[in-house]
Coordinates of C-alpha atoms in Angstrom, one line a residue:
M456 CA -13.3 82.6 -28.3
M457 CA -14.2 79.5 -26.8
L458 CA -12.5 76.4 -27.7
R459 CA -14.5 73.3 -28.0
L460 CA -12.8 69.7 -27.6
A461 CA -14.0 67.1 -29.8
T462 CA -14.4 63.3 -28.5
D463 CA -14.6 60.3 -30.8
A464 CA -18.6 60.7 -29.6
D465 CA -18.7 63.8 -31.3
E466 CA -18.5 62.6 -34.7
P467 CA -21.0 61.5 -36.2
N468 CA -20.1 58.7 -38.5
H469 CA -17.4 57.2 -35.7
P470 CA -18.0 53.8 -34.9
S471 CA -18.7 54.4 -31.5
A472 CA -20.7 57.2 -31.6
Q473 CA -23.2 54.5 -34.1
R474 CA -22.5 51.9 -31.2
A475 CA -23.9 54.4 -28.4
S476 CA -26.7 55.3 -30.8
C477 CA -28.0 51.5 -31.3
L478 CA -27.7 51.1 -28.0
S479 CA -30.1 54.2 -26.9
L480 CA -32.2 52.9 -29.3
M481 CA -32.5 49.5 -28.2
V482 CA -32.7 50.8 -24.7
G483 CA -35.8 52.8 -25.5
L484 CA -37.5 50.2 -27.5
L485 CA -36.8 47.2 -25.0
G486 CA -35.9 48.7 -21.8
P487 CA -33.2 48.0 -19.4
R488 CA -34.2 44.2 -19.0
G489 CA -35.1 43.9 -22.3
T490 CA -31.9 44.7 -23.4
H491 CA -29.8 42.8 -21.1
A492 CA -31.7 39.6 -22.6
A493 CA -31.1 40.6 -25.9
L494 CA -27.1 40.9 -25.4
V495 CA -27.1 37.4 -23.8
A496 CA -28.9 35.9 -26.7
V497 CA -26.3 37.0 -28.9
V498 CA -23.4 36.1 -26.7
V499 CA -24.9 32.9 -26.7
L500 CA -25.9 32.6 -30.5
G501 CA -22.3 33.3 -31.2
L502 CA -20.6 30.5 -28.8
S503 CA -23.3 28.2 -30.7
L504 CA -22.1 29.3 -33.7
L505 CA -18.4 28.2 -32.7
V506 CA -19.4 24.9 -31.2
V507 CA -21.3 24.3 -34.3
S508 CA -18.3 25.1 -36.5
G509 CA -16.3 23.0 -34.8
M510 CA -14.1 25.4 -33.2
T511 CA -13.6 24.3 -30.0
G512 CA -13.0 21.4 -30.8
K513 CA -9.9 22.4 -32.7
V514 CA -8.8 25.1 -29.9
R515 CA -9.1 21.9 -27.5
A516 CA -7.3 19.1 -29.9
W517 CA -4.4 22.2 -30.3
V518 CA -4.0 22.4 -26.6
H519 CA -4.0 18.5 -26.1
D520 CA -1.4 18.2 -28.9
R521 CA 1.1 20.3 -27.5
P522 CA 4.1 18.5 -26.7
E523 CA 5.1 20.2 -23.0
Y524 CA 1.5 17.8 -22.4
H525 CA 2.9 14.4 -23.7
W526 CA 3.9 12.3 -20.9
S527 CA 5.0 8.3 -20.5
A528 CA 4.3 5.7 -17.8
A529 CA 7.8 5.7 -17.1
E530 CA 7.9 9.4 -15.9
I531 CA 5.2 8.8 -13.1
V532 CA 6.4 10.2 -9.7
L533 CA 6.5 7.6 -6.9
D534 CA 5.9 9.0 -3.2
P535 CA 7.6 7.7 -1.5
E536 CA 9.8 6.0 -3.6
P537 CA 9.7 1.9 -3.2
P538 CA 11.2 0.9 -0.1
S539 CA 14.9 -1.0 -0.4
W540 CA 13.3 -4.8 0.3
L541 CA 11.4 -4.2 -3.3
R542 CA 14.3 -5.4 -5.9
S543 CA 13.1 -4.5 -8.9
K544 CA 12.7 -0.6 -7.6
E545 CA 10.9 2.0 -8.9
R546 CA 12.3 1.0 -12.6
G547 CA 10.8 -2.4 -12.4
L548 CA 7.6 -1.1 -10.7
L549 CA 6.8 1.3 -13.3
A550 CA 7.4 -1.6 -16.1
A551 CA 4.6 -3.6 -14.5
L552 CA 2.1 -0.6 -15.6
A553 CA 3.0 -0.4 -19.2
E554 CA 0.6 -2.9 -20.2
P555 CA -2.5 -1.6 -18.7
L556 CA -1.6 1.4 -19.3
R557 CA -0.7 1.1 -23.0
G558 CA -3.3 2.8 -24.5
F559 CA -2.4 6.0 -22.9
E560 CA 1.1 5.7 -23.5
K561 CA 1.2 8.1 -26.7
G562 CA -1.2 10.9 -25.8
S563 CA -1.3 13.8 -23.6
V564 CA -1.4 13.6 -20.3
L565 CA -4.4 15.8 -20.5
D566 CA -6.5 13.4 -21.8
L567 CA -5.4 10.6 -19.0
D568 CA -8.1 8.6 -17.2
L569 CA -6.9 9.1 -13.4
G570 CA -9.2 6.0 -12.6
V571 CA -7.4 4.2 -15.1
V572 CA -3.9 4.9 -13.3
E573 CA -5.1 4.2 -9.9
R574 CA -6.6 0.6 -10.9
A575 CA -3.4 -0.1 -12.6
F576 CA -1.7 0.2 -9.4
K577 CA -4.1 -1.4 -7.5
N578 CA -3.6 -4.4 -9.3
L579 CA 0.6 -4.4 -8.4
Y580 CA 0.8 -7.0 -5.5
W581 CA 3.4 -5.0 -3.4
V582 CA 0.8 -2.1 -3.4
E583 CA -0.9 -2.3 0.0
R584 CA -3.3 1.2 -1.0
V585 CA -3.2 3.9 -3.2
R586 CA -3.6 7.3 -1.3
G587 CA -4.1 9.7 -4.2
I588 CA -3.1 10.7 -7.5
Q589 CA -2.2 14.3 -8.4
R590 CA -1.6 16.0 -12.2
F591 CA 0.8 18.5 -12.1
Y592 CA 1.5 21.1 -15.0
P593 CA 2.5 20.4 -17.6
N594 CA 2.8 16.5 -17.5
R595 CA 4.0 15.2 -14.2
V596 CA 1.7 12.8 -12.8
V597 CA 2.4 11.6 -9.0
V598 CA 1.0 8.6 -7.2
S599 CA 0.7 8.5 -3.4
L600 CA 1.2 5.1 -2.1
D601 CA 1.3 2.6 0.7
Y602 CA 3.6 -0.4 0.1
R603 CA 3.0 -3.9 1.2
R604 CA 5.8 -4.6 3.9
P605 CA 7.3 -8.1 4.7
V606 CA 7.1 -9.3 8.2
A607 CA 7.5 -12.6 8.1
I608 CA 9.4 -15.4 6.2
A609 CA 8.8 -19.1 6.0
P610 CA 11.9 -21.6 4.9
L611 CA 11.2 -23.7 1.7
D612 CA 13.0 -26.7 2.2
L613 CA 14.7 -27.5 -1.3
S614 CA 17.0 -30.4 0.2
D615 CA 15.0 -33.0 -1.7
Q616 CA 14.5 -31.6 -5.2
D617 CA 18.0 -32.7 -7.6
A618 CA 17.6 -29.8 -10.2
N619 CA 18.1 -27.0 -7.4
P620 CA 21.3 -28.0 -5.2
S621 CA 20.5 -24.7 -2.8
P622 CA 19.6 -25.8 0.7
R623 CA 17.1 -23.3 1.3
D624 CA 15.0 -20.6 -0.2
L625 CA 12.9 -18.2 2.2
L626 CA 9.2 -16.9 1.2
V627 CA 8.6 -13.5 2.1
I628 CA 4.8 -12.8 3.4
D629 CA 3.2 -9.6 4.4
G630 CA 0.7 -8.9 7.0
T631 CA -2.0 -10.6 5.5
G632 CA -0.3 -13.9 4.0
I633 CA 0.6 -12.4 0.9
I634 CA 3.6 -13.8 -0.8
L635 CA 5.9 -10.8 -1.5
D636 CA 9.0 -12.6 -2.9
R637 CA 11.2 -15.8 -2.9
L638 CA 14.6 -15.5 -2.5
P639 CA 18.1 -17.8 -1.4
E640 CA 18.7 -18.0 2.3
N641 CA 22.0 -17.2 2.0
S642 CA 21.5 -13.6 -0.1
D643 CA 22.3 -10.4 1.2
L644 CA 18.4 -9.5 1.6
G645 CA 17.6 -13.2 2.7
R646 CA 20.3 -12.8 5.8
A647 CA 18.9 -9.3 6.3
F648 CA 14.9 -10.9 6.7
S649 CA 16.3 -13.7 8.7
K650 CA 17.7 -11.4 11.1
D651 CA 15.0 -8.8 11.3
L652 CA 11.7 -10.3 10.6
I653 CA 9.7 -12.9 12.0
V654 CA 10.1 -16.5 11.1
L655 CA 6.7 -18.7 10.5
S656 CA 7.7 -22.4 11.0
G657 CA 5.3 -25.5 11.0
L658 CA 3.5 -24.2 7.8
E659 CA 2.7 -27.2 5.3
T660 CA 5.0 -26.1 2.4
P661 CA 2.4 -25.4 -0.7
P662 CA 3.2 -27.7 -3.6
D663 CA 2.2 -24.9 -5.6
F664 CA 2.3 -21.1 -5.1
A665 CA 2.8 -18.0 -7.0
I666 CA 4.3 -14.4 -5.8
G667 CA 1.9 -12.0 -5.4
H668 CA -0.9 -14.4 -4.2
P669 CA -1.4 -15.9 -0.8
W670 CA -0.3 -18.6 0.6
P671 CA -2.4 -21.5 -0.8
R672 CA -4.1 -24.1 1.0
S673 CA -2.1 -27.4 0.5
D674 CA -5.6 -29.5 0.3
L675 CA -7.4 -27.6 -2.4
P676 CA -4.2 -27.4 -5.0
E677 CA -7.4 -27.3 -7.8
D678 CA -7.9 -23.7 -6.3
P679 CA -4.6 -21.7 -5.6
S680 CA -6.5 -18.4 -5.1
R681 CA -8.0 -19.5 -1.8
P682 CA -5.9 -18.6 1.2
D683 CA -4.1 -20.8 4.0
P684 CA -6.1 -19.6 7.3
V685 CA -3.1 -20.6 9.4
A686 CA -0.8 -19.0 7.1
E687 CA -2.8 -16.0 7.1
A688 CA -3.4 -15.9 10.8
A689 CA 0.3 -16.6 11.7
A690 CA 1.3 -13.5 9.2
R691 CA -1.6 -11.1 11.0
L692 CA 0.2 -12.1 14.7
A693 CA 3.6 -11.4 12.8
R694 CA 2.8 -8.1 11.5
F695 CA 1.5 -7.4 15.0
L696 CA 4.7 -8.4 17.0
V697 CA 6.9 -6.4 14.7
E698 CA 4.6 -3.3 15.0
Q699 CA 4.7 -3.8 19.1
A700 CA 8.6 -4.2 18.9
E701 CA 9.2 -0.9 16.9
A702 CA 6.6 0.8 18.9
S703 CA 8.1 -0.1 22.4
G704 CA 10.8 -2.4 22.1
W705 CA 10.8 -5.9 22.4
P706 CA 9.7 -7.5 26.1
E707 CA 12.7 -6.3 28.6
T708 CA 14.3 -8.4 31.6
R709 CA 15.1 -6.9 35.0
S710 CA 18.9 -7.3 33.7
G711 CA 18.3 -5.2 30.7
Q712 CA 18.1 -8.1 28.3
F713 CA 15.4 -7.9 25.5
I714 CA 13.7 -10.9 24.4
P715 CA 12.5 -11.1 20.6
F716 CA 10.0 -13.3 19.9
R717 CA 11.1 -13.8 16.2
R718 CA 9.4 -17.3 15.9
I719 CA 6.1 -18.1 15.3
H720 CA 4.5 -21.9 15.2
P721 CA 0.9 -23.1 15.1
Y722 CA 0.1 -26.4 17.1
Q723 CA -0.8 -28.9 14.7
G724 CA -2.3 -26.8 12.0
D725 CA -4.4 -24.8 13.9
S726 CA -5.0 -21.4 13.0
R727 CA -6.4 -20.3 16.6
K728 CA -3.7 -22.4 18.3
L729 CA -0.5 -20.2 18.0
Y730 CA 2.7 -20.5 19.6
I731 CA 5.4 -17.9 19.6
N732 CA 9.0 -18.8 21.2
H733 CA 12.4 -17.4 22.1
K734 CA 15.4 -19.7 22.8
L735 CA 17.3 -18.2 25.7
P736 CA 20.8 -18.0 26.3
N737 CA 21.1 -21.0 28.5
G738 CA 19.6 -23.0 25.9
Q739 CA 15.8 -23.2 27.1
V740 CA 13.3 -22.2 24.9
L741 CA 10.5 -19.8 26.0
W742 CA 7.1 -20.9 24.3
V743 CA 4.2 -18.6 24.8
V744 CA 0.6 -20.0 23.8
W745 CA -0.9 -16.4 21.9
D746 CA -3.7 -18.6 20.5
A747 CA -6.0 -16.6 18.2
A748 CA -4.4 -13.8 15.7
P749 CA -4.8 -10.6 16.4
G750 CA -8.6 -9.5 15.9
S751 CA -9.7 -13.1 15.8
E752 CA -10.3 -13.4 19.6
G753 CA -13.2 -15.1 21.3
S754 CA -15.2 -13.5 23.7
S755 CA -13.4 -14.8 26.8
E756 CA -10.0 -14.4 25.2
P757 CA -8.1 -11.2 25.7
S758 CA -7.0 -8.8 23.2
A759 CA -3.8 -8.8 21.6
L760 CA -2.6 -5.6 23.2
E761 CA -3.9 -7.2 26.6
K762 CA -1.8 -10.3 25.8
W763 CA 1.4 -8.2 24.7
E764 CA 1.5 -6.1 27.9
M765 CA 0.8 -9.1 30.2
L766 CA 4.0 -10.8 28.0
R767 CA 6.2 -7.2 29.1
N768 CA 5.1 -7.1 32.6
W769 CA 5.8 -10.7 33.4
I770 CA 9.1 -10.9 32.0
A771 CA 10.0 -7.6 33.3
S772 CA 8.9 -8.5 36.8
G773 CA 11.4 -11.8 36.7
G774 CA 9.4 -14.4 34.9
I775 CA 12.2 -15.8 33.3
D776 CA 15.3 -14.9 35.6
R777 CA 15.2 -18.6 36.9
P778 CA 15.0 -21.7 35.2
L779 CA 11.5 -22.4 33.6
E780 CA 9.4 -25.5 34.0
P781 CA 8.4 -27.7 31.6
G782 CA 5.4 -26.0 29.8
A783 CA 4.7 -22.6 28.3
L784 CA 2.9 -19.1 29.0
G785 CA -0.5 -18.7 28.6
F786 CA -2.7 -15.8 28.9
T787 CA -6.3 -15.6 30.8
S788 CA -8.7 -12.6 31.3
R789 CA -6.9 -12.3 34.8
G790 CA -3.4 -12.3 33.6
P791 CA -0.7 -14.7 32.7
V792 CA -0.6 -18.0 33.8
W793 CA 1.7 -21.1 33.5
L794 CA 0.5 -23.9 31.6
P795 CA 1.9 -27.6 31.9
P796 CA 3.2 -29.5 28.5
I797 CA 0.5 -30.6 26.2

């Protein structure tokens, strides 16, 4: 006797047999292409019914309301962490975002507009550039930043103010002329900055200034937002000097003595007539006529890098190994020259 194994399709009333019969009928009536089109239409119709019924919105709301996606601005991760000079640290920086991000504080990280976060960080004066923002599962937001860096300090004389007996405060300035902070000269950070940063002297102290804004022009007190071109030029030169000193060290004499130029002084308030100087061990002061700030040189003026190399070579070749004559060192397209006193 021959045994026969029955399958689901062999049962005339089984659902799979009925589906196969319907599919065969559709292929017979519509052909392969017509059958494919009909199936696609059925799927599209089904999805449309879900949308009309609001099912997708309900699913989305359910996902976005999941507790693991809840977030707050205080939990933003900063990359890298704020530098040591920023006294408010990470907590203070994130606290400054509370107001601009208030509308997103109690929502889902999935609803967070990263463009809004980027604009909020760009408005923080101690942030120079937002390099990127990334969102990680489940509710982690990482913001990559370039922070503004202090390169110079400017003494703020308070000796004539009875309300403040402190002899002097320091304004901390970045390479664009933005005032980053104000702190006492005798504070720990003030002493550290006085040792490591460039001192801007000869600037006219503004009658009114604001932290996070450029050094204002003293002749336009009604418009404090307009930067002082002299302070801006001096700050750009300070940034250049700091970066060059970090990259290749300060100029060095034959005997191995470093000559750090940590003071910039504009001549008679001229933004294109900047001086740098250094006090030598014998009490003499080496003055260097730098002229225009980096990037603002005239057509016949050497570039900042060319001046820097001239200065290093002049010092290394014995330029200050003998007593200095009255005057200052200057630069021409042919090389350094000693200029008589003005």
